[in-house]
């Protein structure tokens, strides 16, 4: 994960370099959100048949190979994209890897959505969209620097993982609601954190402008996880 520390002198220099760097950063942000939008469109297109076509639902319930194939490819690609900087920065290999990851993640989400009724999925998707928009606006406007919270967010994520194992063993509705609620808060904070890493400027840390694939991947995973938590909450409440 490539972060750059931003000093106050660089932010408030007031020279030509500052404006040039700001233009580059804005171009980087537009590129990341363009990639992210394409990922979300592809994901939604994949989920739709799983969510509304009964024959598809029946098939995936009777056959496990789509899940295990998509899971294996997703696992390999997310490790490769996270750990191999050369892959993330090499065109067109980086886009191919990200595209394959998005397809497999879309299949996994589709499989998850096939176990819920269509209304629940639509409600969860709508709530997620509203939350992501609100959190993105908040991340752009707030004076609070969330980029310094990486350690706290990592600890929160590990705690959520351990609590998830506990909830899976002692499965009941209350634990599901508590787990999903905590998870939604944590991944909401991750969305703010990863958004501010794109901005640079006044924030202490920023992501390298060469890491547009990694930045899009981070936000995409945050949104997917938030959607799954909201889906669990909506299903439990209904």
PDB file of N, CA and C in Angstrom, residues 56-98:
ATOM      1  N   UNK A  56     -31.884 -19.626 -12.518  1.00  0.00           N
ATOM      2  CA  UNK A  56     -30.493 -19.401 -12.114  1.00  0.00           C
ATOM      3  C   UNK A  56     -30.334 -19.694 -10.630  1.00  0.00           C
ATOM      4  N   UNK A  57     -31.290 -19.250  -9.831  1.00  0.00           N
ATOM      5  CA  UNK A  57     -31.250 -19.518  -8.391  1.00  0.00           C
ATOM      6  C   UNK A  57     -31.226 -21.022  -8.114  1.00  0.00           C
ATOM      7  N   UNK A  58     -32.068 -21.756  -8.812  1.00  0.00           N
ATOM      8  CA  UNK A  58     -32.127 -23.207  -8.610  1.00  0.00           C
ATOM      9  C   UNK A  58     -30.812 -23.856  -9.004  1.00  0.00           C
ATOM     10  N   UNK A  59     -30.236 -23.408 -10.123  1.00  0.00           N
ATOM     11  CA  UNK A  59     -28.998 -24.023 -10.610  1.00  0.00           C
ATOM     12  C   UNK A  59     -27.850 -23.823  -9.620  1.00  0.00           C
ATOM     13  N   UNK A  60     -27.690 -22.597  -9.105  1.00  0.00           N
ATOM     14  CA  UNK A  60     -26.558 -22.338  -8.209  1.00  0.00           C
ATOM     15  C   UNK A  60     -26.759 -23.007  -6.849  1.00  0.00           C
ATOM     16  N   UNK A  61     -28.023 -23.263  -6.479  1.00  0.00           N
ATOM     17  CA  UNK A  61     -28.269 -23.995  -5.245  1.00  0.00           C
ATOM     18  C   UNK A  61     -27.923 -25.475  -5.396  1.00  0.00           C
ATOM     19  N   UNK A  62     -28.020 -25.980  -6.605  1.00  0.00           N
ATOM     20  CA  UNK A  62     -27.759 -27.392  -6.861  1.00  0.00           C
ATOM     21  C   UNK A  62     -26.324 -27.674  -7.291  1.00  0.00           C
ATOM     22  N   UNK A  63     -25.561 -26.635  -7.626  1.00  0.00           N
ATOM     23  CA  UNK A  63     -24.190 -26.815  -8.107  1.00  0.00           C
ATOM     24  C   UNK A  63     -23.251 -25.876  -7.349  1.00  0.00           C
ATOM     25  N   UNK A  64     -22.179 -26.425  -6.835  1.00  0.00           N
ATOM     26  CA  UNK A  64     -21.247 -25.633  -6.027  1.00  0.00           C
ATOM     27  C   UNK A  64     -20.057 -25.095  -6.813  1.00  0.00           C
ATOM     28  N   UNK A  65     -19.851 -25.584  -8.049  1.00  0.00           N
ATOM     29  CA  UNK A  65     -18.645 -25.190  -8.774  1.00  0.00           C
ATOM     30  C   UNK A  65     -18.575 -23.682  -9.075  1.00  0.00           C
ATOM     31  N   UNK A  66     -19.706 -22.974  -9.339  1.00  0.00           N
ATOM     32  CA  UNK A  66     -19.565 -21.521  -9.572  1.00  0.00           C
ATOM     33  C   UNK A  66     -18.977 -20.793  -8.367  1.00  0.00           C
ATOM     34  N   UNK A  67     -19.404 -21.198  -7.174  1.00  0.00           N
ATOM     35  CA  UNK A  67     -18.893 -20.542  -5.968  1.00  0.00           C
ATOM     36  C   UNK A  67     -17.400 -20.796  -5.795  1.00  0.00           C
ATOM     37  N   UNK A  68     -16.981 -22.054  -5.853  1.00  0.00           N
ATOM     38  CA  UNK A  68     -15.593 -22.372  -5.587  1.00  0.00           C
ATOM     39  C   UNK A  68     -14.656 -21.831  -6.662  1.00  0.00           C
ATOM     40  N   UNK A  69     -15.105 -21.819  -7.915  1.00  0.00           N
ATOM     41  CA  UNK A  69     -14.289 -21.248  -8.981  1.00  0.00           C
ATOM     42  C   UNK A  69     -14.109 -19.745  -8.791  1.00  0.00           C
ATOM     43  N   UNK A  70     -15.230 -19.047  -8.559  1.00  0.00           N
ATOM     44  CA  UNK A  70     -15.155 -17.599  -8.360  1.00  0.00           C
ATOM     45  C   UNK A  70     -14.367 -17.249  -7.106  1.00  0.00           C
ATOM     46  N   UNK A  71     -14.541 -18.031  -6.046  1.00  0.00           N
ATOM     47  CA  UNK A  71     -13.828 -17.767  -4.794  1.00  0.00           C
ATOM     48  C   UNK A  71     -12.318 -17.932  -4.979  1.00  0.00           C
ATOM     49  N   UNK A  72     -11.905 -18.999  -5.660  1.00  0.00           N
ATOM     50  CA  UNK A  72     -10.475 -19.251  -5.855  1.00  0.00           C
ATOM     51  C   UNK A  72      -9.827 -18.156  -6.698  1.00  0.00           C
ATOM     52  N   UNK A  73     -10.484 -17.784  -7.788  1.00  0.00           N
ATOM     53  CA  UNK A  73      -9.921 -16.747  -8.656  1.00  0.00           C
ATOM     54  C   UNK A  73      -9.879 -15.405  -7.931  1.00  0.00           C
ATOM     55  N   UNK A  74     -10.937 -15.087  -7.194  1.00  0.00           N
ATOM     56  CA  UNK A  74     -10.980 -13.838  -6.433  1.00  0.00           C
ATOM     57  C   UNK A  74      -9.858 -13.784  -5.409  1.00  0.00           C
ATOM     58  N   UNK A  75      -9.650 -14.882  -4.694  1.00  0.00           N
ATOM     59  CA  UNK A  75      -8.619 -14.943  -3.660  1.00  0.00           C
ATOM     60  C   UNK A  75      -7.229 -14.718  -4.261  1.00  0.00           C
ATOM     61  N   UNK A  76      -6.954 -15.373  -5.380  1.00  0.00           N
ATOM     62  CA  UNK A  76      -5.644 -15.239  -6.023  1.00  0.00           C
ATOM     63  C   UNK A  76      -5.433 -13.812  -6.539  1.00  0.00           C
ATOM     64  N   UNK A  77      -6.462 -13.258  -7.191  1.00  0.00           N
ATOM     65  CA  UNK A  77      -6.314 -11.941  -7.800  1.00  0.00           C
ATOM     66  C   UNK A  77      -6.198 -10.825  -6.780  1.00  0.00           C
ATOM     67  N   UNK A  78      -6.941 -10.915  -5.669  1.00  0.00           N
ATOM     68  CA  UNK A  78      -6.858  -9.828  -4.691  1.00  0.00           C
ATOM     69  C   UNK A  78      -5.492  -9.828  -4.003  1.00  0.00           C
ATOM     70  N   UNK A  79      -4.904 -11.015  -3.814  1.00  0.00           N
ATOM     71  CA  UNK A  79      -3.554 -11.077  -3.259  1.00  0.00           C
ATOM     72  C   UNK A  79      -2.549 -10.526  -4.267  1.00  0.00           C
ATOM     73  N   UNK A  80      -2.720 -10.911  -5.535  1.00  0.00           N
ATOM     74  CA  UNK A  80      -1.800 -10.441  -6.576  1.00  0.00           C
ATOM     75  C   UNK A  80      -1.873  -8.925  -6.735  1.00  0.00           C
ATOM     76  N   UNK A  81      -3.082  -8.380  -6.771  1.00  0.00           N
ATOM     77  CA  UNK A  81      -3.242  -6.944  -6.955  1.00  0.00           C
ATOM     78  C   UNK A  81      -2.794  -6.150  -5.725  1.00  0.00           C
ATOM     79  N   UNK A  82      -2.945  -6.743  -4.548  1.00  0.00           N
ATOM     80  CA  UNK A  82      -2.561  -6.050  -3.315  1.00  0.00           C
ATOM     81  C   UNK A  82      -1.060  -6.083  -3.073  1.00  0.00           C
ATOM     82  N   UNK A  83      -0.425  -7.176  -3.457  1.00  0.00           N
ATOM     83  CA  UNK A  83       0.984  -7.387  -3.105  1.00  0.00           C
ATOM     84  C   UNK A  83       1.966  -7.088  -4.234  1.00  0.00           C
ATOM     85  N   UNK A  84       1.509  -7.117  -5.476  1.00  0.00           N
ATOM     86  CA  UNK A  84       2.419  -6.963  -6.620  1.00  0.00           C
ATOM     87  C   UNK A  84       2.238  -5.591  -7.256  1.00  0.00           C
ATOM     88  N   UNK A  85       3.104  -4.662  -6.894  1.00  0.00           N
ATOM     89  CA  UNK A  85       3.002  -3.305  -7.441  1.00  0.00           C
ATOM     90  C   UNK A  85       3.229  -3.291  -8.948  1.00  0.00           C
ATOM     91  N   UNK A  86       4.118  -4.159  -9.431  1.00  0.00           N
ATOM     92  CA  UNK A  86       4.395  -4.206 -10.870  1.00  0.00           C
ATOM     93  C   UNK A  86       3.147  -4.590 -11.655  1.00  0.00           C
ATOM     94  N   UNK A  87       2.359  -5.519 -11.125  1.00  0.00           N
ATOM     95  CA  UNK A  87       1.120  -5.919 -11.788  1.00  0.00           C
ATOM     96  C   UNK A  87       0.121  -4.773 -11.803  1.00  0.00           C
ATOM     97  N   UNK A  88      -0.012  -4.076 -10.675  1.00  0.00           N
ATOM     98  CA  UNK A  88      -0.978  -2.975 -10.584  1.00  0.00           C
ATOM     99  C   UNK A  88      -0.645  -1.833 -11.525  1.00  0.00           C
ATOM    100  N   UNK A  89       0.634  -1.665 -11.855  1.00  0.00           N
ATOM    101  CA  UNK A  89       1.061  -0.517 -12.649  1.00  0.00           C
ATOM    102  C   UNK A  89       1.354  -0.858 -14.101  1.00  0.00           C
ATOM    103  N   UNK A  90       1.169  -2.121 -14.480  1.00  0.00           N
ATOM    104  CA  UNK A  90       1.498  -2.560 -15.838  1.00  0.00           C
ATOM    105  C   UNK A  90       0.225  -2.656 -16.679  1.00  0.00           C
ATOM    106  N   UNK A  91       0.109  -1.774 -17.651  1.00  0.00           N
ATOM    107  CA  UNK A  91      -1.033  -1.793 -18.564  1.00  0.00           C
ATOM    108  C   UNK A  91      -0.720  -2.711 -19.747  1.00  0.00           C
ATOM    109  N   UNK A  92      -1.652  -3.568 -20.222  1.00  0.00           N
ATOM    110  CA  UNK A  92      -3.048  -3.695 -19.777  1.00  0.00           C
ATOM    111  C   UNK A  92      -3.270  -4.797 -18.740  1.00  0.00           C
ATOM    112  N   UNK A  93      -2.176  -5.391 -18.228  1.00  0.00           N
ATOM    113  CA  UNK A  93      -2.332  -6.506 -17.282  1.00  0.00           C
ATOM    114  C   UNK A  93      -3.119  -6.086 -16.044  1.00  0.00           C
ATOM    115  N   UNK A  94      -2.914  -4.829 -15.592  1.00  0.00           N
ATOM    116  CA  UNK A  94      -3.624  -4.374 -14.384  1.00  0.00           C
ATOM    117  C   UNK A  94      -5.134  -4.311 -14.620  1.00  0.00           C
ATOM    118  N   UNK A  95      -5.550  -3.816 -15.793  1.00  0.00           N
ATOM    119  CA  UNK A  95      -6.983  -3.731 -16.093  1.00  0.00           C
ATOM    120  C   UNK A  95      -7.597  -5.121 -16.298  1.00  0.00           C
ATOM    121  N   UNK A  96      -6.844  -6.009 -16.911  1.00  0.00           N
ATOM    122  CA  UNK A  96      -7.344  -7.376 -17.115  1.00  0.00           C
ATOM    123  C   UNK A  96      -7.559  -8.064 -15.767  1.00  0.00           C
ATOM    124  N   UNK A  97      -6.558  -7.946 -14.877  1.00  0.00           N
ATOM    125  CA  UNK A  97      -6.673  -8.565 -13.551  1.00  0.00           C
ATOM    126  C   UNK A  97      -7.840  -7.973 -12.767  1.00  0.00           C
ATOM    127  N   UNK A  98      -7.983  -6.643 -12.819  1.00  0.00           N
ATOM    128  CA  UNK A  98      -9.080  -5.997 -12.095  1.00  0.00           C
ATOM    129  C   UNK A  98     -10.437  -6.393 -12.684  1.00  0.00           C
TER     130      UNK A  98
END
